[in-house]
């Protein structure tokens, strides 16, 4: 997941569509909507075999579109499907172990940073990025105000990039970008109507092009 040198970039979180081929088509369609830095593939309660099948369908589609494919949670599956990285929402000790095991061969990012102290502790492991929010946390239209505040604080203080999780509406894209987070993530806001996903990705990018602050790092 390349650190942007100009503005905040979009990260997608794939939806829970049972048919792997259909999910791959939906994801590929969304990626045609414009710039996407990476796509996180959650396990969504699948057993390892089914999750591996899902990842095998998605990873090549994501990579062909020029985005980084990040497998969430299961490093064993990640080892079999050749993604670009792993997304893990864990505490500092587990993060340090996963970074030591997989970096720099794979992107390793995420964390469970619910307040400043835990965020800094996770940052000590030197992940590639720290998330504020959770990839399954898009339950309200707006991003949580606490996560907005944490992202703004982090981006102003820390060199490690951060990822800010959005809600179910893209109406808050500009507010999220104003935190100067390097990445913002959406799941349900993009994929609630799969037929509309490419248009929504294009709309998010248009707002970022026009309104996001230039990061200049």
Coordinates of C-alpha atoms in Angstrom, one line a residue:
X1 CA 0.0 0.0 0.0
X2 CA 1.9 3.0 -1.3
X3 CA 1.9 6.1 0.9
X4 CA 0.3 8.9 -1.2
X5 CA 2.5 11.8 -2.0
X6 CA -0.3 14.1 -2.9
X7 CA -3.7 13.4 -1.2
X8 CA -5.6 10.9 0.7
X9 CA -6.5 7.6 -1.2
X10 CA -9.4 5.2 -1.1
X11 CA -9.3 1.7 0.4
X12 CA -12.2 -0.7 -0.2
X13 CA -13.5 -3.5 2.1
X14 CA -15.2 -6.3 0.2
X15 CA -18.8 -7.2 1.0
X16 CA -20.0 -10.6 2.2
X17 CA -21.3 -12.1 -1.1
X18 CA -21.4 -15.9 -0.9
X19 CA -20.5 -16.7 -4.5
X20 CA -16.8 -16.1 -5.0
X21 CA -17.1 -15.5 -8.7
X22 CA -19.9 -13.0 -8.2
X23 CA -17.9 -11.2 -5.5
X24 CA -14.9 -11.0 -7.9
X25 CA -17.1 -9.5 -10.6
X26 CA -18.6 -6.9 -8.1
X27 CA -15.1 -6.0 -6.8
X28 CA -13.7 -5.7 -10.3
X29 CA -16.5 -3.5 -11.4
X30 CA -15.9 -1.2 -8.4
X31 CA -12.2 -0.9 -9.2
X32 CA -13.1 0.4 -12.6
X33 CA -14.5 3.5 -10.9
X34 CA -11.1 5.1 -10.3
X35 CA -8.1 5.2 -8.0
X36 CA -8.1 2.6 -5.2
X37 CA -5.0 2.1 -3.1
X38 CA -5.9 -1.3 -1.7
X39 CA -8.8 -3.7 -1.1
X40 CA -9.2 -5.5 2.2
X41 CA -10.8 -9.0 2.1
X42 CA -12.5 -9.9 5.4
X43 CA -13.2 -13.5 6.3
X44 CA -16.9 -12.7 7.2
X45 CA -17.1 -15.9 9.3
X46 CA -16.1 -18.2 6.5
X47 CA -14.2 -21.4 7.3
X48 CA -10.6 -21.4 6.1
X49 CA -11.3 -23.5 2.9
X50 CA -14.2 -21.2 1.8
X51 CA -12.1 -18.1 2.7
X52 CA -9.2 -19.3 0.7
X53 CA -11.5 -19.9 -2.3
X54 CA -12.8 -16.3 -1.9
X55 CA -9.3 -14.9 -1.8
X56 CA -8.2 -16.9 -4.8
X57 CA -11.0 -15.4 -6.8
X58 CA -10.4 -11.8 -5.6
X59 CA -6.6 -11.4 -5.3
X60 CA -5.8 -11.5 -9.0
X61 CA -8.7 -9.2 -9.9
X62 CA -7.5 -6.6 -7.3
X63 CA -3.9 -6.8 -8.4
X64 CA -4.7 -6.6 -12.1
X65 CA -6.5 -3.3 -11.3
X66 CA -3.3 -1.9 -9.7
X67 CA -4.5 -2.1 -6.1
X68 CA -2.9 -4.0 -3.2
X69 CA -4.8 -7.1 -2.1
X70 CA -4.9 -7.4 1.7
X71 CA -6.2 -10.5 3.4
X72 CA -7.8 -9.8 6.7
X73 CA -7.1 -11.8 9.8
X74 CA -5.9 -15.3 8.6
X75 CA -2.2 -15.3 7.8
X76 CA -2.4 -19.0 7.0
X77 CA -4.7 -18.3 4.1
X78 CA -2.6 -15.3 3.1
X79 CA 0.4 -17.6 2.7
X80 CA -1.5 -19.7 0.1
X81 CA -3.1 -17.0 -2.1
X82 CA -0.2 -14.6 -2.8
X83 CA -1.7 -11.3 -1.6
X84 CA 0.2 -8.1 -1.2
X85 CA -0.4 -7.9 2.5
X86 CA -2.3 -8.8 5.7
X87 CA -4.8 -6.7 7.6
X88 CA -5.0 -7.6 11.3
X89 CA -7.0 -5.8 14.0
X90 CA -4.9 -6.9 17.0
X91 CA -3.1 -5.4 20.0
X92 CA 0.6 -4.3 20.2
X93 CA 2.1 -7.7 21.1
X94 CA 0.3 -9.6 18.3
X95 CA 1.1 -6.9 15.8
X96 CA 4.8 -7.0 16.7
X97 CA 4.8 -10.8 16.1
X98 CA 3.0 -10.5 12.8
X99 CA 5.2 -7.7 11.6
X100 CA 8.3 -9.7 12.5
X101 CA 7.0 -12.8 10.7
X102 CA 5.7 -11.3 7.5
X103 CA 7.3 -7.9 6.9
X104 CA 8.8 -6.6 4.6
X105 CA 7.7 -9.4 2.2
X106 CA 4.1 -8.5 2.9
X107 CA 2.3 -5.3 3.8
X108 CA 1.2 -5.6 7.4
X109 CA -1.3 -3.1 8.9
X110 CA -4.3 -2.6 11.0
X111 CA -4.3 -2.7 14.8
X112 CA -6.9 -2.2 17.5
X113 CA -6.2 1.4 18.3
X114 CA -9.1 2.7 20.3
X115 CA -7.3 5.5 22.1
X116 CA -3.9 7.3 21.9
X117 CA -1.9 5.0 24.1
X118 CA -2.9 1.8 22.3
X119 CA -2.3 3.5 19.0
X120 CA 1.2 4.5 20.0
X121 CA 1.9 1.0 21.4
X122 CA 0.8 -0.6 18.1
X123 CA 2.9 2.0 16.2
X124 CA 6.0 0.8 18.0
X125 CA 5.7 -2.5 16.0
X126 CA 6.3 -0.4 12.9
X127 CA 3.3 -1.7 10.8
X128 CA 2.8 -0.2 7.4
X129 CA -0.3 1.6 8.6
X130 CA -2.6 1.9 11.6
X131 CA -6.4 1.8 11.3
X132 CA -8.8 3.9 13.3
X133 CA -12.1 2.2 13.4
X134 CA -12.7 -1.4 12.3
X135 CA -13.4 -2.9 8.9
X136 CA -16.8 -4.1 10.2
X137 CA -17.5 -0.9 12.0
X138 CA -19.5 0.8 9.3
X139 CA -22.8 0.6 11.1
X140 CA -23.8 4.3 11.0
X141 CA -23.8 6.8 8.2
X142 CA -20.9 8.8 9.7
X143 CA -17.5 7.7 10.9
X144 CA -17.2 7.6 14.6
X145 CA -16.1 11.0 16.0
X146 CA -13.5 9.4 18.2
X147 CA -11.9 7.9 15.1
X148 CA -11.9 11.2 13.3
X149 CA -10.1 12.8 16.3
X150 CA -7.6 10.0 16.6
X151 CA -6.8 10.1 12.8
X152 CA -6.3 13.9 13.0
X153 CA -4.0 13.6 16.0
X154 CA -2.0 10.7 14.5
X155 CA -1.6 12.3 11.1
X156 CA -0.2 15.4 12.7
X157 CA 2.2 13.6 15.0
X158 CA 3.3 10.2 13.5
X159 CA 5.0 9.3 10.3
X160 CA 3.4 5.8 10.0
X161 CA 0.4 6.2 7.7
X162 CA -3.1 5.8 9.0
X163 CA -6.3 4.4 7.6
X164 CA -9.6 6.0 8.8
X165 CA -12.7 3.8 8.5
X166 CA -15.8 5.4 7.2
X167 CA -19.5 4.7 7.7
X168 CA -22.4 3.8 5.4
X169 CA -22.5 7.1 3.7
X170 CA -19.9 8.9 1.5
X171 CA -21.3 12.3 2.6
X172 CA -18.4 12.5 5.0
X173 CA -15.5 12.0 2.6
X174 CA -14.3 15.6 2.8
X175 CA -14.4 15.6 6.6
X176 CA -12.4 12.4 6.7
X177 CA -9.8 13.7 4.3
X178 CA -9.4 16.9 6.3
X179 CA -7.9 14.8 9.1
X180 CA -4.9 14.4 6.7
X181 CA -5.2 10.6 7.0
X182 CA -3.3 9.0 4.2
X183 CA -6.1 6.5 3.5
X184 CA -9.9 6.3 4.0
X185 CA -11.9 3.1 3.8
X186 CA -15.4 2.2 2.9
X187 CA -17.3 -1.1 2.7
X188 CA -21.1 -0.8 2.8
X189 CA -21.1 2.8 1.5
X190 CA -19.6 1.5 -1.8
X191 CA -21.1 -2.0 -2.1
X192 CA -24.6 -1.7 -0.6
X193 CA -25.8 -1.6 -4.3
X194 CA -23.1 -3.4 -6.2
X195 CA -24.4 -2.1 -9.5
X196 CA -23.6 1.4 -8.3
X197 CA -20.2 0.7 -6.9
X198 CA -18.1 2.1 -9.7
X199 CA -20.0 5.3 -9.7
X200 CA -19.5 5.7 -6.0
X201 CA -15.8 5.0 -6.2
X202 CA -15.6 7.7 -9.0
X203 CA -17.6 10.1 -6.8
X204 CA -15.3 9.6 -3.8
X205 CA -12.2 10.2 -5.9
X206 CA -13.8 13.3 -7.4
X207 CA -14.3 14.7 -3.8
X208 CA -10.7 13.8 -2.9
X209 CA -9.3 15.4 -6.0
X210 CA -11.2 18.6 -5.3
X211 CA -11.3 18.9 -1.6
X212 CA -8.7 16.7 0.1
X213 CA -5.6 18.6 1.5
X214 CA -2.4 18.0 -0.3
X215 CA -0.3 15.9 2.1
X216 CA 3.2 16.6 0.7
X217 CA 5.0 14.0 2.7

